[in-house]
Amino acid sequence: MSEGYEQQDATLFASWKIDMIKIDACATHEPAELLMGRWRKLLNASGRPILLSDCHNGCMSEEGRGLWESWCTLTVNMWRSSVDIRGTWESFLHNLDTLKGRGKYGGPGAWNDPDILEVGVGEFGWSEVDSEVKNDKNRAHFSMWAVTSSPLLAGNDVRNAPAAITAILTNKQAIAVNQLYAGNAGDVITFFNASAVSPSDPTGLETWVKPCLLYTSPSPRDS
């Protein structure tokens, strides 16, 4: 943390023409709202549009980590909802679960953040031996981050990514779902309609939905 040097640091970062800053909760000793509010004011006064990301300074979904408060959407552009993600299927599902009931908070310029994408990383790493399984897992991961309007920050080495992984990360239809809105971010269906079928059935399947504006698929020459 800057610990009293926020003005100096914000000015320096703006001079470097950065596009995003992530404020982590490392040894902080003041209320999260006060800390993030100060950064918001300094960045807005810098003269450069800089995305403000809140990492664990309140706004979480998990007990003991500073739970959701109304200031979150009014102060920062994105806020971590979960602990750090790992490149495992279990971790992916855990962080996805922290978005349940959070769809109403997400919208243009304000996003729930279940952490960086692990597409092509760890258990999601590409393998020709079981390519069908790997493809399905990576598509599922990317699709759920798209439906929930989560930030699509690639965590893999994009310089050496297999073509199949790059194809998933650059899928125009999935990215369009992520960025189009007709209300709020995606969520488990019962948060939109309490009378809908239960979000979980005996097999563990869930139904997630995101209201979107009409999307026209790009023509072949635009693909």
JSON list of C-alpha atoms in Angstrom, two decimals:
[
{"chain": "A", "resi": 1, "resn": "MET", "atom": "CA", "xyz": [0.00, 0.00, 0.00]},
{"chain": "A", "resi": 2, "resn": "SER", "atom": "CA", "xyz": [1.06, 3.60, -0.56]},
{"chain": "A", "resi": 3, "resn": "GLU", "atom": "CA", "xyz": [0.46, 4.44, 3.15]},
{"chain": "A", "resi": 4, "resn": "GLY", "atom": "CA", "xyz": [0.17, 8.21, 2.83]},
{"chain": "A", "resi": 5, "resn": "TYR", "atom": "CA", "xyz": [1.89, 8.54, -0.55]},
{"chain": "A", "resi": 6, "resn": "GLU", "atom": "CA", "xyz": [-1.27, 8.07, -2.63]},
{"chain": "A", "resi": 7, "resn": "GLN", "atom": "CA", "xyz": [-1.14, 11.56, -4.14]},
{"chain": "A", "resi": 8, "resn": "GLN", "atom": "CA", "xyz": [2.46, 11.07, -5.25]},
{"chain": "A", "resi": 9, "resn": "ASP", "atom": "CA", "xyz": [1.79, 7.60, -6.61]},
{"chain": "A", "resi": 10, "resn": "ALA", "atom": "CA", "xyz": [-1.45, 8.53, -8.43]},
{"chain": "A", "resi": 11, "resn": "THR", "atom": "CA", "xyz": [0.34, 11.41, -10.17]},
{"chain": "A", "resi": 12, "resn": "LEU", "atom": "CA", "xyz": [3.24, 9.17, -11.15]},
{"chain": "A", "resi": 13, "resn": "PHE", "atom": "CA", "xyz": [1.01, 6.39, -12.46]},
{"chain": "A", "resi": 14, "resn": "ALA", "atom": "CA", "xyz": [-1.01, 8.85, -14.53]},
{"chain": "A", "resi": 15, "resn": "SER", "atom": "CA", "xyz": [2.23, 10.24, -16.02]},
{"chain": "A", "resi": 16, "resn": "TRP", "atom": "CA", "xyz": [3.08, 6.70, -17.10]},
{"chain": "A", "resi": 17, "resn": "LYS", "atom": "CA", "xyz": [-0.30, 6.61, -18.92]},
{"chain": "A", "resi": 18, "resn": "ILE", "atom": "CA", "xyz": [-1.48, 3.48, -17.16]},
{"chain": "A", "resi": 19, "resn": "ASP", "atom": "CA", "xyz": [-5.01, 2.24, -17.85]},
{"chain": "A", "resi": 20, "resn": "MET", "atom": "CA", "xyz": [-5.74, 0.33, -14.64]},
{"chain": "A", "resi": 21, "resn": "ILE", "atom": "CA", "xyz": [-4.63, 0.22, -11.02]},
{"chain": "A", "resi": 22, "resn": "LYS", "atom": "CA", "xyz": [-5.38, -2.58, -8.56]},
{"chain": "A", "resi": 23, "resn": "ILE", "atom": "CA", "xyz": [-5.39, -1.68, -4.86]},
{"chain": "A", "resi": 24, "resn": "ASP", "atom": "CA", "xyz": [-4.75, -4.77, -2.75]},
{"chain": "A", "resi": 25, "resn": "ALA", "atom": "CA", "xyz": [-5.54, -5.12, 0.95]},
{"chain": "A", "resi": 26, "resn": "CYS", "atom": "CA", "xyz": [-1.95, -5.52, 2.11]},
{"chain": "A", "resi": 27, "resn": "ALA", "atom": "CA", "xyz": [-1.46, -4.35, 5.71]},
{"chain": "A", "resi": 28, "resn": "THR", "atom": "CA", "xyz": [-4.23, -1.74, 5.53]},
{"chain": "A", "resi": 29, "resn": "HIS", "atom": "CA", "xyz": [-5.21, -0.04, 8.80]},
{"chain": "A", "resi": 30, "resn": "GLU", "atom": "CA", "xyz": [-8.20, 2.09, 7.85]},
{"chain": "A", "resi": 31, "resn": "PRO", "atom": "CA", "xyz": [-11.78, 1.46, 6.69]},
{"chain": "A", "resi": 32, "resn": "ALA", "atom": "CA", "xyz": [-11.95, 0.13, 3.13]},
{"chain": "A", "resi": 33, "resn": "GLU", "atom": "CA", "xyz": [-14.48, 2.76, 2.07]},
{"chain": "A", "resi": 34, "resn": "LEU", "atom": "CA", "xyz": [-12.16, 5.57, 3.17]},
{"chain": "A", "resi": 35, "resn": "LEU", "atom": "CA", "xyz": [-9.13, 4.04, 1.46]},
{"chain": "A", "resi": 36, "resn": "MET", "atom": "CA", "xyz": [-10.83, 3.33, -1.86]},
{"chain": "A", "resi": 37, "resn": "GLY", "atom": "CA", "xyz": [-12.66, 6.65, -1.81]},
{"chain": "A", "resi": 38, "resn": "ARG", "atom": "CA", "xyz": [-9.36, 8.48, -1.53]},
{"chain": "A", "resi": 39, "resn": "TRP", "atom": "CA", "xyz": [-7.91, 6.60, -4.50]},
{"chain": "A", "resi": 40, "resn": "ARG", "atom": "CA", "xyz": [-11.06, 7.29, -6.53]},
{"chain": "A", "resi": 41, "resn": "LYS", "atom": "CA", "xyz": [-10.80, 11.03, -5.88]},
{"chain": "A", "resi": 42, "resn": "LEU", "atom": "CA", "xyz": [-7.09, 11.15, -6.76]},
{"chain": "A", "resi": 43, "resn": "LEU", "atom": "CA", "xyz": [-7.49, 9.15, -9.97]},
{"chain": "A", "resi": 44, "resn": "ASN", "atom": "CA", "xyz": [-10.46, 11.25, -11.09]},
{"chain": "A", "resi": 45, "resn": "ALA", "atom": "CA", "xyz": [-8.37, 14.36, -10.56]},
{"chain": "A", "resi": 46, "resn": "SER", "atom": "CA", "xyz": [-5.40, 12.97, -12.50]},
{"chain": "A", "resi": 47, "resn": "GLY", "atom": "CA", "xyz": [-6.83, 13.95, -15.87]},
{"chain": "A", "resi": 48, "resn": "ARG", "atom": "CA", "xyz": [-6.50, 10.39, -17.19]},
{"chain": "A", "resi": 49, "resn": "PRO", "atom": "CA", "xyz": [-9.23, 7.72, -17.28]},
{"chain": "A", "resi": 50, "resn": "ILE", "atom": "CA", "xyz": [-7.86, 4.92, -15.08]},
{"chain": "A", "resi": 51, "resn": "LEU", "atom": "CA", "xyz": [-9.85, 1.84, -14.12]},
{"chain": "A", "resi": 52, "resn": "LEU", "atom": "CA", "xyz": [-9.89, 1.37, -10.33]},
{"chain": "A", "resi": 53, "resn": "SER", "atom": "CA", "xyz": [-9.79, -2.26, -9.17]},
{"chain": "A", "resi": 54, "resn": "ASP", "atom": "CA", "xyz": [-10.46, -3.15, -5.53]},
{"chain": "A", "resi": 55, "resn": "CYS", "atom": "CA", "xyz": [-8.77, -6.34, -4.32]},
{"chain": "A", "resi": 56, "resn": "HIS", "atom": "CA", "xyz": [-10.09, -7.51, -0.93]},
{"chain": "A", "resi": 57, "resn": "ASN", "atom": "CA", "xyz": [-10.77, -4.02, 0.48]},
{"chain": "A", "resi": 58, "resn": "GLY", "atom": "CA", "xyz": [-14.34, -4.89, 1.41]},
{"chain": "A", "resi": 59, "resn": "CYS", "atom": "CA", "xyz": [-16.95, -5.89, -1.21]},
{"chain": "A", "resi": 60, "resn": "MET", "atom": "CA", "xyz": [-16.28, -9.63, -0.78]},
{"chain": "A", "resi": 61, "resn": "SER", "atom": "CA", "xyz": [-18.72, -12.53, -0.77]},
{"chain": "A", "resi": 62, "resn": "GLU", "atom": "CA", "xyz": [-16.87, -14.64, 1.81]},
{"chain": "A", "resi": 63, "resn": "GLU", "atom": "CA", "xyz": [-17.14, -14.40, 5.55]},
{"chain": "A", "resi": 64, "resn": "GLY", "atom": "CA", "xyz": [-14.36, -12.58, 7.34]},
{"chain": "A", "resi": 65, "resn": "ARG", "atom": "CA", "xyz": [-13.11, -10.73, 4.26]},
{"chain": "A", "resi": 66, "resn": "GLY", "atom": "CA", "xyz": [-15.13, -7.49, 4.38]},
{"chain": "A", "resi": 67, "resn": "LEU", "atom": "CA", "xyz": [-18.57, -8.19, 2.97]},
{"chain": "A", "resi": 68, "resn": "TRP", "atom": "CA", "xyz": [-20.64, -6.24, 0.47]},
{"chain": "A", "resi": 69, "resn": "GLU", "atom": "CA", "xyz": [-21.57, -2.62, 1.19]},
{"chain": "A", "resi": 70, "resn": "SER", "atom": "CA", "xyz": [-23.42, -0.05, -0.89]},
{"chain": "A", "resi": 71, "resn": "TRP", "atom": "CA", "xyz": [-20.32, 2.11, -1.45]},
{"chain": "A", "resi": 72, "resn": "CYS", "atom": "CA", "xyz": [-18.65, -0.54, -3.63]},
{"chain": "A", "resi": 73, "resn": "THR", "atom": "CA", "xyz": [-20.44, 0.20, -6.91]},
{"chain": "A", "resi": 74, "resn": "LEU", "atom": "CA", "xyz": [-20.26, 3.95, -6.28]},
{"chain": "A", "resi": 75, "resn": "THR", "atom": "CA", "xyz": [-16.53, 4.05, -5.57]},
{"chain": "A", "resi": 76, "resn": "VAL", "atom": "CA", "xyz": [-14.64, 1.49, -7.69]},
{"chain": "A", "resi": 77, "resn": "ASN", "atom": "CA", "xyz": [-14.96, -0.03, -11.16]},
{"chain": "A", "resi": 78, "resn": "MET", "atom": "CA", "xyz": [-14.38, -3.64, -10.15]},
{"chain": "A", "resi": 79, "resn": "TRP", "atom": "CA", "xyz": [-14.16, -5.46, -6.84]},
{"chain": "A", "resi": 80, "resn": "ARG", "atom": "CA", "xyz": [-12.94, -8.92, -5.95]},
{"chain": "A", "resi": 81, "resn": "SER", "atom": "CA", "xyz": [-15.72, -11.18, -4.75]},
{"chain": "A", "resi": 82, "resn": "SER", "atom": "CA", "xyz": [-13.50, -14.11, -3.86]},
{"chain": "A", "resi": 83, "resn": "VAL", "atom": "CA", "xyz": [-10.16, -15.39, -2.66]},
{"chain": "A", "resi": 84, "resn": "ASP", "atom": "CA", "xyz": [-7.37, -15.78, -5.23]},
{"chain": "A", "resi": 85, "resn": "ILE", "atom": "CA", "xyz": [-8.20, -18.22, -8.00]},
{"chain": "A", "resi": 86, "resn": "ARG", "atom": "CA", "xyz": [-6.03, -21.20, -8.90]},
{"chain": "A", "resi": 87, "resn": "GLY", "atom": "CA", "xyz": [-5.83, -23.22, -12.09]},
{"chain": "A", "resi": 88, "resn": "THR", "atom": "CA", "xyz": [-8.16, -25.98, -10.88]},
{"chain": "A", "resi": 89, "resn": "TRP", "atom": "CA", "xyz": [-11.75, -26.89, -11.61]},
{"chain": "A", "resi": 90, "resn": "GLU", "atom": "CA", "xyz": [-12.54, -26.77, -7.88]},
{"chain": "A", "resi": 91, "resn": "SER", "atom": "CA", "xyz": [-11.18, -23.23, -7.55]},
{"chain": "A", "resi": 92, "resn": "PHE", "atom": "CA", "xyz": [-13.08, -22.11, -10.65]},
{"chain": "A", "resi": 93, "resn": "LEU", "atom": "CA", "xyz": [-16.38, -23.38, -9.20]},
{"chain": "A", "resi": 94, "resn": "HIS", "atom": "CA", "xyz": [-15.62, -21.88, -5.78]},
{"chain": "A", "resi": 95, "resn": "ASN", "atom": "CA", "xyz": [-15.00, -18.41, -7.20]},
{"chain": "A", "resi": 96, "resn": "LEU", "atom": "CA", "xyz": [-18.02, -18.67, -9.48]},
{"chain": "A", "resi": 97, "resn": "ASP", "atom": "CA", "xyz": [-20.16, -19.43, -6.43]},
{"chain": "A", "resi": 98, "resn": "THR", "atom": "CA", "xyz": [-19.17, -16.05, -4.92]},
{"chain": "A", "resi": 99, "resn": "LEU", "atom": "CA", "xyz": [-21.10, -14.37, -7.75]},
{"chain": "A", "resi": 100, "resn": "LYS", "atom": "CA", "xyz": [-24.45, -15.90, -6.81]},
{"chain": "A", "resi": 101, "resn": "GLY", "atom": "CA", "xyz": [-26.81, -13.10, -5.88]},
{"chain": "A", "resi": 102, "resn": "ARG", "atom": "CA", "xyz": [-24.29, -10.51, -7.09]},
{"chain": "A", "resi": 103, "resn": "GLY", "atom": "CA", "xyz": [-25.68, -9.97, -10.60]},
{"chain": "A", "resi": 104, "resn": "LYS", "atom": "CA", "xyz": [-27.78, -7.00, -9.49]},
{"chain": "A", "resi": 105, "resn": "TYR", "atom": "CA", "xyz": [-24.61, -5.09, -8.55]},
{"chain": "A", "resi": 106, "resn": "GLY", "atom": "CA", "xyz": [-22.89, -5.48, -11.92]},
{"chain": "A", "resi": 107, "resn": "GLY", "atom": "CA", "xyz": [-23.40, -3.08, -14.81]},
{"chain": "A", "resi": 108, "resn": "PRO", "atom": "CA", "xyz": [-21.49, -0.91, -17.28]},
{"chain": "A", "resi": 109, "resn": "GLY", "atom": "CA", "xyz": [-18.46, 0.52, -15.48]},
{"chain": "A", "resi": 110, "resn": "ALA", "atom": "CA", "xyz": [-18.95, -1.61, -12.34]},
{"chain": "A", "resi": 111, "resn": "TRP", "atom": "CA", "xyz": [-18.08, -5.28, -12.27]},
{"chain": "A", "resi": 112, "resn": "ASN", "atom": "CA", "xyz": [-17.96, -8.21, -9.86]},
{"chain": "A", "resi": 113, "resn": "ASP", "atom": "CA", "xyz": [-14.49, -9.73, -10.11]},
{"chain": "A", "resi": 114, "resn": "PRO", "atom": "CA", "xyz": [-14.07, -13.45, -9.29]},
{"chain": "A", "resi": 115, "resn": "ASP", "atom": "CA", "xyz": [-10.38, -13.04, -10.25]},
{"chain": "A", "resi": 116, "resn": "ILE", "atom": "CA", "xyz": [-8.33, -13.50, -13.40]},
{"chain": "A", "resi": 117, "resn": "LEU", "atom": "CA", "xyz": [-9.17, -16.14, -16.00]},
{"chain": "A", "resi": 118, "resn": "GLU", "atom": "CA", "xyz": [-7.33, -19.46, -15.69]},
{"chain": "A", "resi": 119, "resn": "VAL", "atom": "CA", "xyz": [-8.12, -20.52, -19.27]},
{"chain": "A", "resi": 120, "resn": "GLY", "atom": "CA", "xyz": [-5.12, -22.52, -20.48]},
{"chain": "A", "resi": 121, "resn": "VAL", "atom": "CA", "xyz": [-3.54, -22.64, -17.00]},
{"chain": "A", "resi": 122, "resn": "GLY", "atom": "CA", "xyz": [-3.02, -25.58, -14.61]},
{"chain": "A", "resi": 123, "resn": "GLU", "atom": "CA", "xyz": [-5.82, -28.12, -14.98]},
{"chain": "A", "resi": 124, "resn": "PHE", "atom": "CA", "xyz": [-7.08, -25.99, -17.86]},
{"chain": "A", "resi": 125, "resn": "GLY", "atom": "CA", "xyz": [-3.76, -26.37, -19.69]},
{"chain": "A", "resi": 126, "resn": "TRP", "atom": "CA", "xyz": [-4.11, -27.67, -23.23]},
{"chain": "A", "resi": 127, "resn": "SER", "atom": "CA", "xyz": [-3.40, -31.29, -24.04]},
{"chain": "A", "resi": 128, "resn": "GLU", "atom": "CA", "xyz": [-3.95, -33.10, -27.34]},
{"chain": "A", "resi": 129, "resn": "VAL", "atom": "CA", "xyz": [-4.42, -36.36, -25.44]},
{"chain": "A", "resi": 130, "resn": "ASP", "atom": "CA", "xyz": [-7.72, -35.25, -23.88]},
{"chain": "A", "resi": 131, "resn": "SER", "atom": "CA", "xyz": [-8.41, -32.21, -26.05]},
{"chain": "A", "resi": 132, "resn": "GLU", "atom": "CA", "xyz": [-12.21, -32.63, -25.94]},
{"chain": "A", "resi": 133, "resn": "VAL", "atom": "CA", "xyz": [-12.30, -32.52, -22.14]},
{"chain": "A", "resi": 134, "resn": "LYS", "atom": "CA", "xyz": [-9.84, -29.61, -22.00]},
{"chain": "A", "resi": 135, "resn": "ASN", "atom": "CA", "xyz": [-11.85, -27.72, -24.62]},
{"chain": "A", "resi": 136, "resn": "ASP", "atom": "CA", "xyz": [-15.09, -28.20, -22.67]},
{"chain": "A", "resi": 137, "resn": "LYS", "atom": "CA", "xyz": [-13.53, -27.08, -19.36]},
{"chain": "A", "resi": 138, "resn": "ASN", "atom": "CA", "xyz": [-11.95, -23.98, -20.86]},
{"chain": "A", "resi": 139, "resn": "ARG", "atom": "CA", "xyz": [-15.14, -23.05, -22.70]},
{"chain": "A", "resi": 140, "resn": "ALA", "atom": "CA", "xyz": [-17.15, -23.48, -19.51]},
{"chain": "A", "resi": 141, "resn": "HIS", "atom": "CA", "xyz": [-14.74, -21.25, -17.57]},
{"chain": "A", "resi": 142, "resn": "PHE", "atom": "CA", "xyz": [-14.72, -18.49, -20.19]},
{"chain": "A", "resi": 143, "resn": "SER", "atom": "CA", "xyz": [-18.47, -18.73, -20.76]},
{"chain": "A", "resi": 144, "resn": "MET", "atom": "CA", "xyz": [-19.33, -18.27, -17.08]},
{"chain": "A", "resi": 145, "resn": "TRP", "atom": "CA", "xyz": [-17.06, -15.23, -16.79]},
{"chain": "A", "resi": 146, "resn": "ALA", "atom": "CA", "xyz": [-18.84, -13.87, -19.89]},
{"chain": "A", "resi": 147, "resn": "VAL", "atom": "CA", "xyz": [-22.38, -14.53, -18.59]},
{"chain": "A", "resi": 148, "resn": "THR", "atom": "CA", "xyz": [-21.56, -12.92, -15.22]},
{"chain": "A", "resi": 149, "resn": "SER", "atom": "CA", "xyz": [-19.97, -9.86, -16.90]},
{"chain": "A", "resi": 150, "resn": "SER", "atom": "CA", "xyz": [-16.74, -10.56, -15.05]},
{"chain": "A", "resi": 151, "resn": "PRO", "atom": "CA", "xyz": [-13.52, -8.88, -16.23]},
{"chain": "A", "resi": 152, "resn": "LEU", "atom": "CA", "xyz": [-11.95, -10.97, -19.01]},
{"chain": "A", "resi": 153, "resn": "LEU", "atom": "CA", "xyz": [-8.30, -10.71, -17.98]},
{"chain": "A", "resi": 154, "resn": "ALA", "atom": "CA", "xyz": [-6.29, -13.56, -19.48]},
{"chain": "A", "resi": 155, "resn": "GLY", "atom": "CA", "xyz": [-4.01, -15.31, -16.97]},
{"chain": "A", "resi": 156, "resn": "ASN", "atom": "CA", "xyz": [-2.20, -17.55, -19.45]},
{"chain": "A", "resi": 157, "resn": "ASP", "atom": "CA", "xyz": [0.93, -16.84, -21.48]},
{"chain": "A", "resi": 158, "resn": "VAL", "atom": "CA", "xyz": [-0.78, -15.44, -24.58]},
{"chain": "A", "resi": 159, "resn": "ARG", "atom": "CA", "xyz": [2.53, -15.41, -26.49]},
{"chain": "A", "resi": 160, "resn": "ASN", "atom": "CA", "xyz": [2.73, -19.20, -26.55]},
{"chain": "A", "resi": 161, "resn": "ALA", "atom": "CA", "xyz": [-0.91, -20.18, -26.23]},
{"chain": "A", "resi": 162, "resn": "PRO", "atom": "CA", "xyz": [-2.20, -23.07, -28.37]},
{"chain": "A", "resi": 163, "resn": "ALA", "atom": "CA", "xyz": [-4.57, -22.00, -31.15]},
{"chain": "A", "resi": 164, "resn": "ALA", "atom": "CA", "xyz": [-7.50, -23.69, -29.40]},
{"chain": "A", "resi": 165, "resn": "ILE", "atom": "CA", "xyz": [-6.99, -21.61, -26.24]},
{"chain": "A", "resi": 166, "resn": "THR", "atom": "CA", "xyz": [-6.62, -18.38, -28.21]},
{"chain": "A", "resi": 167, "resn": "ALA", "atom": "CA", "xyz": [-9.83, -19.20, -30.09]},
{"chain": "A", "resi": 168, "resn": "ILE", "atom": "CA", "xyz": [-11.72, -19.44, -26.80]},
{"chain": "A", "resi": 169, "resn": "LEU", "atom": "CA", "xyz": [-10.27, -16.21, -25.41]},
{"chain": "A", "resi": 170, "resn": "THR", "atom": "CA", "xyz": [-11.10, -14.28, -28.59]},
{"chain": "A", "resi": 171, "resn": "ASN", "atom": "CA", "xyz": [-14.59, -15.69, -29.24]},
{"chain": "A", "resi": 172, "resn": "LYS", "atom": "CA", "xyz": [-16.58, -12.66, -30.40]},
{"chain": "A", "resi": 173, "resn": "GLN", "atom": "CA", "xyz": [-19.99, -14.02, -29.42]},
{"chain": "A", "resi": 174, "resn": "ALA", "atom": "CA", "xyz": [-18.92, -14.81, -25.85]},
{"chain": "A", "resi": 175, "resn": "ILE", "atom": "CA", "xyz": [-17.21, -11.43, -25.48]},
{"chain": "A", "resi": 176, "resn": "ALA", "atom": "CA", "xyz": [-20.35, -9.71, -26.77]},
{"chain": "A", "resi": 177, "resn": "VAL", "atom": "CA", "xyz": [-22.42, -11.43, -24.07]},
{"chain": "A", "resi": 178, "resn": "ASN", "atom": "CA", "xyz": [-19.92, -10.21, -21.50]},
{"chain": "A", "resi": 179, "resn": "GLN", "atom": "CA", "xyz": [-20.21, -6.60, -22.64]},
{"chain": "A", "resi": 180, "resn": "LEU", "atom": "CA", "xyz": [-23.89, -6.23, -23.61]},
{"chain": "A", "resi": 181, "resn": "TYR", "atom": "CA", "xyz": [-26.48, -5.28, -21.00]},
{"chain": "A", "resi": 182, "resn": "ALA", "atom": "CA", "xyz": [-30.24, -5.04, -20.73]},
{"chain": "A", "resi": 183, "resn": "GLY", "atom": "CA", "xyz": [-30.18, -4.65, -16.97]},
{"chain": "A", "resi": 184, "resn": "ASN", "atom": "CA", "xyz": [-27.51, -6.16, -14.77]},
{"chain": "A", "resi": 185, "resn": "ALA", "atom": "CA", "xyz": [-24.88, -8.89, -14.90]},
{"chain": "A", "resi": 186, "resn": "GLY", "atom": "CA", "xyz": [-25.75, -12.58, -15.12]},
{"chain": "A", "resi": 187, "resn": "ASP", "atom": "CA", "xyz": [-26.78, -14.64, -12.12]},
{"chain": "A", "resi": 188, "resn": "VAL", "atom": "CA", "xyz": [-28.40, -17.92, -11.11]},
{"chain": "A", "resi": 189, "resn": "ILE", "atom": "CA", "xyz": [-31.90, -17.84, -12.59]},
{"chain": "A", "resi": 190, "resn": "THR", "atom": "CA", "xyz": [-33.80, -17.79, -9.29]},
{"chain": "A", "resi": 191, "resn": "PHE", "atom": "CA", "xyz": [-32.33, -14.37, -8.48]},
{"chain": "A", "resi": 192, "resn": "PHE", "atom": "CA", "xyz": [-34.28, -13.04, -11.47]},
{"chain": "A", "resi": 193, "resn": "ASN", "atom": "CA", "xyz": [-37.43, -15.08, -10.91]},
{"chain": "A", "resi": 194, "resn": "ALA", "atom": "CA", "xyz": [-38.06, -16.58, -7.48]},
{"chain": "A", "resi": 195, "resn": "SER", "atom": "CA", "xyz": [-40.72, -18.91, -8.92]},
{"chain": "A", "resi": 196, "resn": "ALA", "atom": "CA", "xyz": [-38.34, -20.41, -11.47]},
{"chain": "A", "resi": 197, "resn": "VAL", "atom": "CA", "xyz": [-37.09, -23.95, -11.23]},
{"chain": "A", "resi": 198, "resn": "SER", "atom": "CA", "xyz": [-34.57, -24.47, -8.44]},
{"chain": "A", "resi": 199, "resn": "PRO", "atom": "CA", "xyz": [-31.06, -23.40, -9.50]},
{"chain": "A", "resi": 200, "resn": "SER", "atom": "CA", "xyz": [-29.73, -26.83, -8.57]},
{"chain": "A", "resi": 201, "resn": "ASP", "atom": "CA", "xyz": [-31.08, -30.24, -9.52]},
{"chain": "A", "resi": 202, "resn": "PRO", "atom": "CA", "xyz": [-30.02, -33.61, -8.05]},
{"chain": "A", "resi": 203, "resn": "THR", "atom": "CA", "xyz": [-27.19, -33.84, -10.62]},
{"chain": "A", "resi": 204, "resn": "GLY", "atom": "CA", "xyz": [-25.72, -30.52, -9.51]},
{"chain": "A", "resi": 205, "resn": "LEU", "atom": "CA", "xyz": [-26.65, -28.64, -12.68]},
{"chain": "A", "resi": 206, "resn": "GLU", "atom": "CA", "xyz": [-27.44, -24.92, -12.40]},
{"chain": "A", "resi": 207, "resn": "THR", "atom": "CA", "xyz": [-29.10, -22.43, -14.73]},
{"chain": "A", "resi": 208, "resn": "TRP", "atom": "CA", "xyz": [-27.49, -19.01, -15.13]},
{"chain": "A", "resi": 209, "resn": "VAL", "atom": "CA", "xyz": [-28.94, -16.20, -17.21]},
{"chain": "A", "resi": 210, "resn": "LYS", "atom": "CA", "xyz": [-27.95, -12.68, -18.25]},
{"chain": "A", "resi": 211, "resn": "PRO", "atom": "CA", "xyz": [-30.36, -10.13, -19.77]},
{"chain": "A", "resi": 212, "resn": "CYS", "atom": "CA", "xyz": [-28.76, -8.82, -22.98]},
{"chain": "A", "resi": 213, "resn": "LEU", "atom": "CA", "xyz": [-29.60, -6.39, -25.72]},
{"chain": "A", "resi": 214, "resn": "LEU", "atom": "CA", "xyz": [-30.19, -7.84, -29.18]},
{"chain": "A", "resi": 215, "resn": "TYR", "atom": "CA", "xyz": [-26.87, -9.06, -30.57]},
{"chain": "A", "resi": 216, "resn": "THR", "atom": "CA", "xyz": [-26.21, -9.51, -34.28]},
{"chain": "A", "resi": 217, "resn": "SER", "atom": "CA", "xyz": [-23.54, -12.06, -35.05]},
{"chain": "A", "resi": 218, "resn": "PRO", "atom": "CA", "xyz": [-20.66, -10.65, -37.10]},
{"chain": "A", "resi": 219, "resn": "SER", "atom": "CA", "xyz": [-20.59, -11.54, -40.79]},
{"chain": "A", "resi": 220, "resn": "PRO", "atom": "CA", "xyz": [-17.97, -14.08, -41.92]},
{"chain": "A", "resi": 221, "resn": "ARG", "atom": "CA", "xyz": [-15.73, -11.31, -43.23]},
{"chain": "A", "resi": 222, "resn": "ASP", "atom": "CA", "xyz": [-15.70, -9.73, -39.73]},
{"chain": "A", "resi": 223, "resn": "SER", "atom": "CA", "xyz": [-14.75, -12.94, -37.94]}
]
